[in-house]
CSV table of C-alpha atoms in Angstrom, one decimal:
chain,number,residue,atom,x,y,z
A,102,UNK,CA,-28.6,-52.6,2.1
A,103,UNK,CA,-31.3,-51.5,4.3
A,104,UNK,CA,-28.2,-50.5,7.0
A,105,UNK,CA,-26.9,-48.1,4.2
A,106,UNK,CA,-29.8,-46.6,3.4
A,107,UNK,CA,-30.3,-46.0,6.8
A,108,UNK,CA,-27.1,-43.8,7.5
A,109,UNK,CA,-27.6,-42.5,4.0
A,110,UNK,CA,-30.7,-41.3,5.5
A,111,UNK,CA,-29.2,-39.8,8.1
A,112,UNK,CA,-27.3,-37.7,5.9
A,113,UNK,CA,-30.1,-36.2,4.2
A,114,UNK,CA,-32.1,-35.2,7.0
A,115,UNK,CA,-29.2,-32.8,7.5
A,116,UNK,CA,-30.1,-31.1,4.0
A,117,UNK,CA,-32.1,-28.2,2.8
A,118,UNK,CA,-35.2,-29.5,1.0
A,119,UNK,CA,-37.0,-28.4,-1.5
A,120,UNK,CA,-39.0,-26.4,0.9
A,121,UNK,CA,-36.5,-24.9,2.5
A,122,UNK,CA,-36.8,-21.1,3.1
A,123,UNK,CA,-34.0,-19.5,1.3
A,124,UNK,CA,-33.4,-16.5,3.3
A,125,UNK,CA,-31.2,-15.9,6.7
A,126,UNK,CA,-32.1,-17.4,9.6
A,127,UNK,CA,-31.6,-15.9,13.1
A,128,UNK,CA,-28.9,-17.8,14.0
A,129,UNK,CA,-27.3,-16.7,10.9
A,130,UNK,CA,-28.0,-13.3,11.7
A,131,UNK,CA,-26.8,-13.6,15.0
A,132,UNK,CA,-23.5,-15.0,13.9
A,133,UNK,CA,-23.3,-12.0,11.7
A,134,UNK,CA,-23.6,-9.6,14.3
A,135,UNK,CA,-20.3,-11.9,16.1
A,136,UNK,CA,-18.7,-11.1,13.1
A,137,UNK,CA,-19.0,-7.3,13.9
A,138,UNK,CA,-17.3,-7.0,16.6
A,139,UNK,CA,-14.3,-9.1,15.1
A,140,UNK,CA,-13.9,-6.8,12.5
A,141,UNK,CA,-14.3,-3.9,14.5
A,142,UNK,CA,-11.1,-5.6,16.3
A,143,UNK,CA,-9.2,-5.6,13.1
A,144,UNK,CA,-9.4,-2.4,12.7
A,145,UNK,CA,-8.1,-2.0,16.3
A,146,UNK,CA,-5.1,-4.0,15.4
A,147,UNK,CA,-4.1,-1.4,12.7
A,148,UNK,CA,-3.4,0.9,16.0
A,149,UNK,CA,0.6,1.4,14.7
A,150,UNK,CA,-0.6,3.4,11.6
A,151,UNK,CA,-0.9,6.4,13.6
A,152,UNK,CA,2.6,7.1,14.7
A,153,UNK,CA,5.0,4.6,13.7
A,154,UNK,CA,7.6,4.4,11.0
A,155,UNK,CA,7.0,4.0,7.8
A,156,UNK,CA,8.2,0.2,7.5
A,157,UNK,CA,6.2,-0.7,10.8
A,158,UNK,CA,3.0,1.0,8.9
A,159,UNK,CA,3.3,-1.0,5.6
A,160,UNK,CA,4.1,-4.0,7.7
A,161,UNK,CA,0.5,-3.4,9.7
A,162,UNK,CA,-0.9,-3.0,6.4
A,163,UNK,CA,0.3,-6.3,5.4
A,164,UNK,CA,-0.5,-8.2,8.4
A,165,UNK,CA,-4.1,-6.6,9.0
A,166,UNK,CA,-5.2,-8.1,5.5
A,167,UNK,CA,-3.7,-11.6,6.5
A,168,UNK,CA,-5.9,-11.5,9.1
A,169,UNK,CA,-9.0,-9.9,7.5
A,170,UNK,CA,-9.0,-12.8,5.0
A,171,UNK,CA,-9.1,-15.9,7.6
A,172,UNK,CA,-12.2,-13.7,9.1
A,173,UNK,CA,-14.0,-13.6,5.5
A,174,UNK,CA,-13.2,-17.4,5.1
A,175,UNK,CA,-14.6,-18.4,8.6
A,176,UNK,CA,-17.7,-16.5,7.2
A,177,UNK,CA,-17.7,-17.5,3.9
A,178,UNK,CA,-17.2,-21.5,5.1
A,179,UNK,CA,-20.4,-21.0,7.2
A,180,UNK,CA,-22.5,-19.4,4.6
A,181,UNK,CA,-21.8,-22.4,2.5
A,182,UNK,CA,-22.7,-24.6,5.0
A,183,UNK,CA,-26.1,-23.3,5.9
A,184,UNK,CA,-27.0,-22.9,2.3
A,185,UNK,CA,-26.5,-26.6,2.0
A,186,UNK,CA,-27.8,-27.5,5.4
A,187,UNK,CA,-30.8,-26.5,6.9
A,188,UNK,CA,-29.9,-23.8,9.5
A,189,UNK,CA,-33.4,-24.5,11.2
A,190,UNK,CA,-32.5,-27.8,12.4
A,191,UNK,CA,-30.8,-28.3,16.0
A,192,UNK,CA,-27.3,-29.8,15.1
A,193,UNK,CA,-26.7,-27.2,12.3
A,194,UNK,CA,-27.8,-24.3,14.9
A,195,UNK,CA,-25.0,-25.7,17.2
A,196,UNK,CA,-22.3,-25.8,14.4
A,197,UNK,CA,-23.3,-21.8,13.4
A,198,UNK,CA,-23.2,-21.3,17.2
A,199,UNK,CA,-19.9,-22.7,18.3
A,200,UNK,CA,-18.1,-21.2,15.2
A,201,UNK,CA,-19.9,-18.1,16.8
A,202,UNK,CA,-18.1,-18.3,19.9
A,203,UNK,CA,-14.7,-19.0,17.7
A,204,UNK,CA,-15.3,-15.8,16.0
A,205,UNK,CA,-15.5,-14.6,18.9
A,206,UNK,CA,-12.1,-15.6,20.3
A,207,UNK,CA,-10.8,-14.4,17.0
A,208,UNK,CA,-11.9,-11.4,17.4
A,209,UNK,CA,-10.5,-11.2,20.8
A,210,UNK,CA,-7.2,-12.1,19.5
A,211,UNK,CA,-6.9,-10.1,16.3
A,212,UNK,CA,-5.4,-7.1,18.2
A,213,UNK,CA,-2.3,-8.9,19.0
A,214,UNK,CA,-2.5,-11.6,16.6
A,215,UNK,CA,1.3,-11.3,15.5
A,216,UNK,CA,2.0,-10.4,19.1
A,217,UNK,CA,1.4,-12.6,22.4
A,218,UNK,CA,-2.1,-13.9,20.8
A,219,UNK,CA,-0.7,-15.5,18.4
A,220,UNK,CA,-1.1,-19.4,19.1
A,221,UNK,CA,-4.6,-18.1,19.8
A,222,UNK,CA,-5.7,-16.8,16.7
A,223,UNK,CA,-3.5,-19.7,15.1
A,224,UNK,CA,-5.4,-22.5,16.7
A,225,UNK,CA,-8.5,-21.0,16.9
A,226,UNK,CA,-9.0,-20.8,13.7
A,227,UNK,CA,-7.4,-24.5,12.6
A,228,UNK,CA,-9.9,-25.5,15.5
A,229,UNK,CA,-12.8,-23.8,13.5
A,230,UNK,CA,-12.2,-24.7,10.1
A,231,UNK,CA,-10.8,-28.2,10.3
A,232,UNK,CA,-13.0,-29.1,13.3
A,233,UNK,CA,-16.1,-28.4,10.9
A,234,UNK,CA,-15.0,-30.7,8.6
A,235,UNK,CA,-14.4,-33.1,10.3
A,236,UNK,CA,-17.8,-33.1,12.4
A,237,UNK,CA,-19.9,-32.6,8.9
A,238,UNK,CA,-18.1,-35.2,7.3
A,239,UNK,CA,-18.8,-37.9,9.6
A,240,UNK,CA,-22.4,-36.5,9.9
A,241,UNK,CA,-23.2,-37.4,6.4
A,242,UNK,CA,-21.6,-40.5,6.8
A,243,UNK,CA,-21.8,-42.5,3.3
A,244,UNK,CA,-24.4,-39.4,1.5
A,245,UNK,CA,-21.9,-38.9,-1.7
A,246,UNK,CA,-21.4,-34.8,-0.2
A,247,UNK,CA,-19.4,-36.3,1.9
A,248,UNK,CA,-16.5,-36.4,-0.6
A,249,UNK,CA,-16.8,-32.8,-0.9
A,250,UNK,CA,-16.2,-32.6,2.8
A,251,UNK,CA,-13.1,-35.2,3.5
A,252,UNK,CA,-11.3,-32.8,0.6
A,253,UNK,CA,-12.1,-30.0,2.7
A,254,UNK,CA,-10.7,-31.3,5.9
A,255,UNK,CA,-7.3,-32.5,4.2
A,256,UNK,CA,-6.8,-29.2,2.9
A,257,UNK,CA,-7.4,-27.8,6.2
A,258,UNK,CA,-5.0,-29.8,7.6
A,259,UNK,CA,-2.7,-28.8,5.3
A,260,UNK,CA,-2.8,-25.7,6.1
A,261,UNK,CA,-2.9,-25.9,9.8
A,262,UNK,CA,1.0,-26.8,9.6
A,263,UNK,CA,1.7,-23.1,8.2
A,264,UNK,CA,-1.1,-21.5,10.6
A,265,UNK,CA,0.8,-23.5,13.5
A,266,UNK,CA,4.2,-23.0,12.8
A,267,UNK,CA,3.6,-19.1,11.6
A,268,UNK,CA,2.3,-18.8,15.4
A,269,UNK,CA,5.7,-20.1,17.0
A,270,UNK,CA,7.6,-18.3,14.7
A,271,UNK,CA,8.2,-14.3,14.6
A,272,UNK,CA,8.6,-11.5,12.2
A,273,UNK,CA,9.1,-12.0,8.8
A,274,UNK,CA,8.8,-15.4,8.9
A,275,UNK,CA,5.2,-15.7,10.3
A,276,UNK,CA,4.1,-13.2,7.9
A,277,UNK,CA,5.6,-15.5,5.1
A,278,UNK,CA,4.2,-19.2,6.7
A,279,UNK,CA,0.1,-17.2,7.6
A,280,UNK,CA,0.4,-15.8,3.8
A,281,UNK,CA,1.4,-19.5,2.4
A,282,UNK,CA,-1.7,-21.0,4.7
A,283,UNK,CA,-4.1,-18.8,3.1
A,284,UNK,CA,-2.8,-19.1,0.1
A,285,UNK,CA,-3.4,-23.1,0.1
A,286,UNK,CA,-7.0,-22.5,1.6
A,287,UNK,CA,-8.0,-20.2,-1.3
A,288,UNK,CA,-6.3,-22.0,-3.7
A,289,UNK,CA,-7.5,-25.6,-2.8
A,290,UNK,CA,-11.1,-23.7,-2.9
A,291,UNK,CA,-10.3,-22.7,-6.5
A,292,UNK,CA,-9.3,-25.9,-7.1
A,293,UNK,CA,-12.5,-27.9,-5.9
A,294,UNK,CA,-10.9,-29.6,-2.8
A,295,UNK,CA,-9.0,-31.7,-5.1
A,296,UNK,CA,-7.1,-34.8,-3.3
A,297,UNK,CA,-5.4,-37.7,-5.4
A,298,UNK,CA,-7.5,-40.1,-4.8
A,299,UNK,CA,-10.3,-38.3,-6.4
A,300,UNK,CA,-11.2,-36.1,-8.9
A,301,UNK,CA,-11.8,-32.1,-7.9
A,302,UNK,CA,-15.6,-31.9,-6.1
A,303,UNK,CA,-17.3,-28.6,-8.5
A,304,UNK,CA,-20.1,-29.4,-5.8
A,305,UNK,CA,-21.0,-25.6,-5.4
A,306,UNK,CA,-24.1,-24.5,-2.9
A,307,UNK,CA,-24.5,-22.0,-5.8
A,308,UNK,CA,-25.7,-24.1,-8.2
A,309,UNK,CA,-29.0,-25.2,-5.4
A,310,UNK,CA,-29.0,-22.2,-3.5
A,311,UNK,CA,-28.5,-19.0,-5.0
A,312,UNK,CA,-30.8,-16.9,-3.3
A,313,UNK,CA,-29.6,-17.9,0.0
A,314,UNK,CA,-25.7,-17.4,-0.9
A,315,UNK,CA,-26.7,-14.1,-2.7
A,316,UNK,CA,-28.9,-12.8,0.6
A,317,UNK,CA,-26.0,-13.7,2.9
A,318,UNK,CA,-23.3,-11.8,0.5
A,319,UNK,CA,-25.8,-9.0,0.9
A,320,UNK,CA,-25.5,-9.2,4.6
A,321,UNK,CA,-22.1,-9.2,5.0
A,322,UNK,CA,-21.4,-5.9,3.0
A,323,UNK,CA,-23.9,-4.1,5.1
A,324,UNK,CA,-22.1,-5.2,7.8
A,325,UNK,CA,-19.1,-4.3,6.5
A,326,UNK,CA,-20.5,-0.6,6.4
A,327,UNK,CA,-22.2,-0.6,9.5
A,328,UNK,CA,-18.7,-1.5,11.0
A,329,UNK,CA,-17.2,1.5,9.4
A,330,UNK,CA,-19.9,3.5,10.9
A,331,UNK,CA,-19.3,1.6,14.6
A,332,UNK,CA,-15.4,2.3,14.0
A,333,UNK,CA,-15.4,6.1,13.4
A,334,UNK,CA,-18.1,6.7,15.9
A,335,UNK,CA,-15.9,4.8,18.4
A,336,UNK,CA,-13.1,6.9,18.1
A,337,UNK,CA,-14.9,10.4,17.7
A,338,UNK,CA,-16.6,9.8,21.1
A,339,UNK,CA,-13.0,8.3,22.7
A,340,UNK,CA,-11.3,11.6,21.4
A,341,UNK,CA,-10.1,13.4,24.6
A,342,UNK,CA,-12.1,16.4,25.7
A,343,UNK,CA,-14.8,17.8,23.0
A,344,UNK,CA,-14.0,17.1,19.7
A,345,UNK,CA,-13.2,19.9,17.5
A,346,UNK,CA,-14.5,20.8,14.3
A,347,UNK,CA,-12.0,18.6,12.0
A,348,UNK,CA,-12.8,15.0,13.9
A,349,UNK,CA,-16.9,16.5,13.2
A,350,UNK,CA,-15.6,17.1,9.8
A,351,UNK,CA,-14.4,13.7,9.4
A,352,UNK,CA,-17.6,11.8,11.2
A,353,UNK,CA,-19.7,13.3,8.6
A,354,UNK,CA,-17.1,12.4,5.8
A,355,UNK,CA,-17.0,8.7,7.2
A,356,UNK,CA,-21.2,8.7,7.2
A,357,UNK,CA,-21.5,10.5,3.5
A,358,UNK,CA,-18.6,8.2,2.3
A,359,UNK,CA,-20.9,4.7,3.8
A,360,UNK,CA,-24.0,5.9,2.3
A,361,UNK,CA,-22.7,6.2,-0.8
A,362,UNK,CA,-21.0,2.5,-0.8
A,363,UNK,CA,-24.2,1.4,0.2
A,364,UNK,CA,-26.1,3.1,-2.8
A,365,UNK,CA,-23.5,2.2,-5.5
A,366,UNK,CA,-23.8,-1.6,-4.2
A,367,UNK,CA,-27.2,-2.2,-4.3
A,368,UNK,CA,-28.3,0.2,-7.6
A,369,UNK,CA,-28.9,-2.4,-8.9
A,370,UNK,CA,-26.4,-5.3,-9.6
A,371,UNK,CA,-26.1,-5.3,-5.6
A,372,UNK,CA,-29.8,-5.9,-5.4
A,373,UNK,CA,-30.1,-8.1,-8.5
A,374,UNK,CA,-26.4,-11.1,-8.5
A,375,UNK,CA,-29.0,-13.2,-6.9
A,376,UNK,CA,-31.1,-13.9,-9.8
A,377,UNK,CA,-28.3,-13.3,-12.2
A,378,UNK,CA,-26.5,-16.3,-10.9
A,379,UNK,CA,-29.7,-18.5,-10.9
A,380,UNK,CA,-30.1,-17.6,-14.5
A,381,UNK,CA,-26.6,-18.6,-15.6
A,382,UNK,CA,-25.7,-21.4,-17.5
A,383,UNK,CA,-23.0,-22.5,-15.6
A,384,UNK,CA,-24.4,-20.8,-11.6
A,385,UNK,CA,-21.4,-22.3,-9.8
A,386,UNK,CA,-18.7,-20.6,-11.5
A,387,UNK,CA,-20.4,-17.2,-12.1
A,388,UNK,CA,-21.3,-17.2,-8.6
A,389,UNK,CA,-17.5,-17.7,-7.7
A,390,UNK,CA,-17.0,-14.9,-9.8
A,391,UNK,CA,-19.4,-12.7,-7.2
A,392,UNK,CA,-18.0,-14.3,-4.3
A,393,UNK,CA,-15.1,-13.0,-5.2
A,394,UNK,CA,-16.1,-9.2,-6.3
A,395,UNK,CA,-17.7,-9.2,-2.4
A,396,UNK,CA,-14.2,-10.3,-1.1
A,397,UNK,CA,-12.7,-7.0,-3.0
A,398,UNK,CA,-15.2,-5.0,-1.5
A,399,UNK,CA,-15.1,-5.9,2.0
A,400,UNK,CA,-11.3,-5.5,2.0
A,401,UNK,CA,-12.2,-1.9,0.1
A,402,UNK,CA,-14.9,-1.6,2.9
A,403,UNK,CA,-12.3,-2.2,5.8
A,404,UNK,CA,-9.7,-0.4,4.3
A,405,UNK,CA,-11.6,2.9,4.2
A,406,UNK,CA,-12.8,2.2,8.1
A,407,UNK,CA,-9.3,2.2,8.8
A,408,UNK,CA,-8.5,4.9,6.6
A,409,UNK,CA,-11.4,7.3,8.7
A,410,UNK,CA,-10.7,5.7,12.3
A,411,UNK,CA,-6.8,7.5,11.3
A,412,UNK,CA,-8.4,10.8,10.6
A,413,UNK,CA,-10.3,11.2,13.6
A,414,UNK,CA,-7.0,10.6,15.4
A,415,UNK,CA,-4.9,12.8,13.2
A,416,UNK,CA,-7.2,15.2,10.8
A,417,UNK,CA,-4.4,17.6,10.1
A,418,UNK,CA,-0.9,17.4,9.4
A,419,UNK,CA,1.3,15.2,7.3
A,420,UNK,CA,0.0,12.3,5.2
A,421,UNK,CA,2.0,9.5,4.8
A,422,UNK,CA,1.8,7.0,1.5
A,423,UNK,CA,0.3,4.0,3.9
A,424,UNK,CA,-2.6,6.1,4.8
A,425,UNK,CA,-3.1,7.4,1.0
A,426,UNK,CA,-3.1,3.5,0.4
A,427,UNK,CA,-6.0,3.0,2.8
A,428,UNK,CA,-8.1,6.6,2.3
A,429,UNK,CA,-7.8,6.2,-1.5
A,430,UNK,CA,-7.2,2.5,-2.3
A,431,UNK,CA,-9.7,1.3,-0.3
A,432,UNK,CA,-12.6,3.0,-2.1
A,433,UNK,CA,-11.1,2.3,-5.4
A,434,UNK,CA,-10.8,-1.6,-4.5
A,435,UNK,CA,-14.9,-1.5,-3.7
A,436,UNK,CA,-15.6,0.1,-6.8
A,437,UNK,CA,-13.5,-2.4,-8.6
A,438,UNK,CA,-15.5,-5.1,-7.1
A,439,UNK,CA,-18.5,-3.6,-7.5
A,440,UNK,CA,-17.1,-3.2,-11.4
A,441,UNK,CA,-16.6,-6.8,-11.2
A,442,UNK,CA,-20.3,-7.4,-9.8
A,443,UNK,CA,-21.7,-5.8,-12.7
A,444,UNK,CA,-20.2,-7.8,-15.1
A,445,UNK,CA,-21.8,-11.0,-13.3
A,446,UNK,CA,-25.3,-9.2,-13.5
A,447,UNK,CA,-25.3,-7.5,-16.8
A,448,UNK,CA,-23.0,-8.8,-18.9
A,449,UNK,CA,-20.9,-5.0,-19.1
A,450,UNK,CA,-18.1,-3.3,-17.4
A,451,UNK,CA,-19.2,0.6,-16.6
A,452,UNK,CA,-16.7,3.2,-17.8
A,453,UNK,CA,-17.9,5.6,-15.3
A,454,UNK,CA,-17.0,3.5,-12.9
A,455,UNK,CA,-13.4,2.6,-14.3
A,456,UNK,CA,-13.1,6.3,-14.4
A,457,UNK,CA,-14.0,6.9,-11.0
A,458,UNK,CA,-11.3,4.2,-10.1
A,459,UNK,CA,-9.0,5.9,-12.1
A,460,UNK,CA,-9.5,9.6,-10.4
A,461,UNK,CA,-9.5,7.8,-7.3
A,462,UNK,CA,-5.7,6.5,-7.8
A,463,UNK,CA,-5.2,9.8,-9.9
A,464,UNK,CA,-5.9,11.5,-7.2
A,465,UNK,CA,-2.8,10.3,-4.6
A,466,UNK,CA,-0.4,12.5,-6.3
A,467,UNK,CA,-2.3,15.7,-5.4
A,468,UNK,CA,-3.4,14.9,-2.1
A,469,UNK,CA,-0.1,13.3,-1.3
A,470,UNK,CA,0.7,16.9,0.2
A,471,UNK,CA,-2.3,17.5,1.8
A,472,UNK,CA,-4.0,16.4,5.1
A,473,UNK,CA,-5.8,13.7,6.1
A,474,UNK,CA,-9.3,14.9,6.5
A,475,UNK,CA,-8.7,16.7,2.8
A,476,UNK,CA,-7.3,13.0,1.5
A,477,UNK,CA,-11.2,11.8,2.7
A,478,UNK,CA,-12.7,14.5,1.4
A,479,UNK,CA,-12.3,14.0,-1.9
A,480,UNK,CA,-13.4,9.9,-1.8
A,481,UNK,CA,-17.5,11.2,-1.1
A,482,UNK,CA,-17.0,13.2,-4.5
A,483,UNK,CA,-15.6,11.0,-6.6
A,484,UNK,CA,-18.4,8.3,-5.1
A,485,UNK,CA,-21.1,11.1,-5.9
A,486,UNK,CA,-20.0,11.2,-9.8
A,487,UNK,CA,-20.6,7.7,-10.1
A,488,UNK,CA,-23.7,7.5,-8.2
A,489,UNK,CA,-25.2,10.3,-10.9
A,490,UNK,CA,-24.1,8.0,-13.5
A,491,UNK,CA,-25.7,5.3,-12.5
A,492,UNK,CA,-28.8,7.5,-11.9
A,493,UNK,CA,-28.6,9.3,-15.6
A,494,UNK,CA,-27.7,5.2,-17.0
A,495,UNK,CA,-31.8,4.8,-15.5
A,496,UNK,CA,-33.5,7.7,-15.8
A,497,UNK,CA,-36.6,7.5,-18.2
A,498,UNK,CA,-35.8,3.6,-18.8
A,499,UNK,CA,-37.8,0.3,-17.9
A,500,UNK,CA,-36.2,-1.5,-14.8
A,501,UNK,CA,-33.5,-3.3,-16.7
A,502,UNK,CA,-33.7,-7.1,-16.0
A,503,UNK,CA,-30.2,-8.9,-15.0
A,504,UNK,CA,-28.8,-10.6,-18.2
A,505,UNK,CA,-25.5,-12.6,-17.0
A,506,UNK,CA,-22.4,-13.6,-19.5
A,507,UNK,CA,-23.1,-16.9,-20.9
């Protein structure tokens, strides 16, 4: 008894304890700023927007969210894991660093994922997720978490034979075998690691550590924005010669257009999820429900980079329906998640902001025959209506206190 105690022990010393300061440490924040440049990468990768066909753009489409969603699960996976374990101690700092450096090689990768770099994203990425598991699993040793973490690595492993075999195959059919791996690794998630020889684990960091999840989600959309700022500003000083007035246009479009974002996300269900989700009745599963309005909104968030990065490359001319997707879908997806957020916080779905989803989609069949820079133009407006809304919803009332569903 007094062995099992011991390596019971050992377990809990890699906890957070009741003391344990709930927001972001440094090496979190320096993982974050890893994170950067992979995304800044992905939107690299999306390169063949500008002057392919029109199959070869939809396909890029397709394969730069396949890889934007393995980013936002390497990052989601080490959120969780520092809001159960306490990021301060020496062995956790080591796991947040060398999934660092994996991000990294991601990130290095993600260019020509479904081209040379293939294995290397591929294994990378098993390497990271798997090899995680493994090591925290063993690391609690017989602390009953550890459940929690041997589902995790089987589903991991399960996936790894799709993410390996997608990276020997080509075409098509590594499209179809990456989509099928993250389709188990979000699905298993949904499904609380479940394994037949135990039940599903509904073991949620949520449920201890809400302010800590709900700080880090906060993180990651700013940098989210910030990388849409770092991607347009990239390619308005690589332009060739002095930039003329349309790419300036669209550099002030692409800044307008991330301050707005910003605004909408944070007045106020941005600023208040945290506390919502503490004061649910049931925290884990309403802050699975936010997890999953920030996944909409990065994607939105990246999609919009993507979508400026092309008009700085071409501000006039033709635009083609892949681009509409990205200029206009892209803001409509973050306002749907940020639609979704305020249901989490207060309990109500805004009809300003359906509308402004609504305009937003409306609005492709105008601008179809328009240019790119005008396509942009028109998201900062749309974004402007609904911050006013919001504004007007406020003005001359108390500070209105988050009320979740119950």
């Amino acid at each position: 008894m007094e062995g099992a105690g011991a390596a019971i022990g050992s377990g809990v010393k890699l906890l957070r304890g009741e003391r344990s300061k709930q927001e972001a440490s440094f090496v979190e924040l320096f993982f974050d700023l890893v994170l950067v440049f992979a995304l800044n990468r992905l939107v690299a990768s999306t390169a063949q927007l500008a002057s392919a066909s029109g199959a070869v753009r939809w396909a890029s489409l397709l394969q730069a969210l396949l890889l934007i969603l393995p980013l936002i699960w390497v990052w989601s996976m080490t959120a969780y894991s520092t809001a159960r374990f306490e990021p301060r101690r020496l062995a956790v700092q080591v796991m947040v660093l060398v999934t660092a450096f994996g991000v990294l090689l991601l990130g290095v990768a993600t260019p020509r994922a479904f081209d040379g770099s293939a294995w290397m994203f591929a294994s990378v990425y098993v390497a990271l997720q798997a090899g995680r598991a493994l090591v925290v699993a063993l690391a609690l040793r017989s602390h009953w978490l550890q459940r929690l973490y041997w589902g995790i690595l089987v589903w991991f492993c399960v996936s790894a034979v799709a993410w390996l075999l997608g990276a020997l195959a080509h075409g098509s059919a590594r499209t179809l075998l990456w989509s099928l791996a993250i389709a188990i690794e979000y699905g298993s998630a949904r499904l609380g690691w479940w394994v037949p020889w135990q039940g599903p684990e509904r073991i949620l960091a949520w449920e201890s550590a809400a302010g800590h999840l709900a700080d880090r989600y906060q993180q990651l959309l700013l940098i989210a924005l910030g990388e849409t700022i770092l991607a347009v500003g990239i390619a308005y000083t690589e332009a060739s010669g002095n930039p003329r007035l349309p790419q300036t246009l669209g550099l002030v479009i692409a800044f307008i257009t991330a301050v707005l974002l910003w605004r909408i996300y944070f007045y106020k269900a941005g600023e208040l999820f945290g506390s919502a989700v503490r004061l649910a009745a049931n925290p884990a599963s309403l802050g699975r429900v936010a997890g999953t309005a920030h996944l909409f909104m990065i994607i939105g968030v990246a999609a919009t980079a993507i979508g400026n990065e092309l008009v700085q490359r071409h501000p006039t001319g033709h635009t083609f329906k892949s681009w509409l997707a990205l200029m206009l879908g892209g803001p409509a997806l973050y306002v749907a998640g940020r639609t979704l957020l305020e249901w989490v916080v207060f309990s109500r779905v805004s009809r300003h902001r359906l509308l402004g989803i609504a305009a937003l989609l409306l609005l492709a069949v105008p601008l179809a025959f328009a240019p790119p820079l005008a396509v942009v133009a028109a998201v900062p407006v749309v974004l402007i209506a609904i911050a006013v809304a919001d504004a007007r919803r406020a003005a001359g009332r108390p500070a209105e206190a988050p009320t979740p569903p119950s």
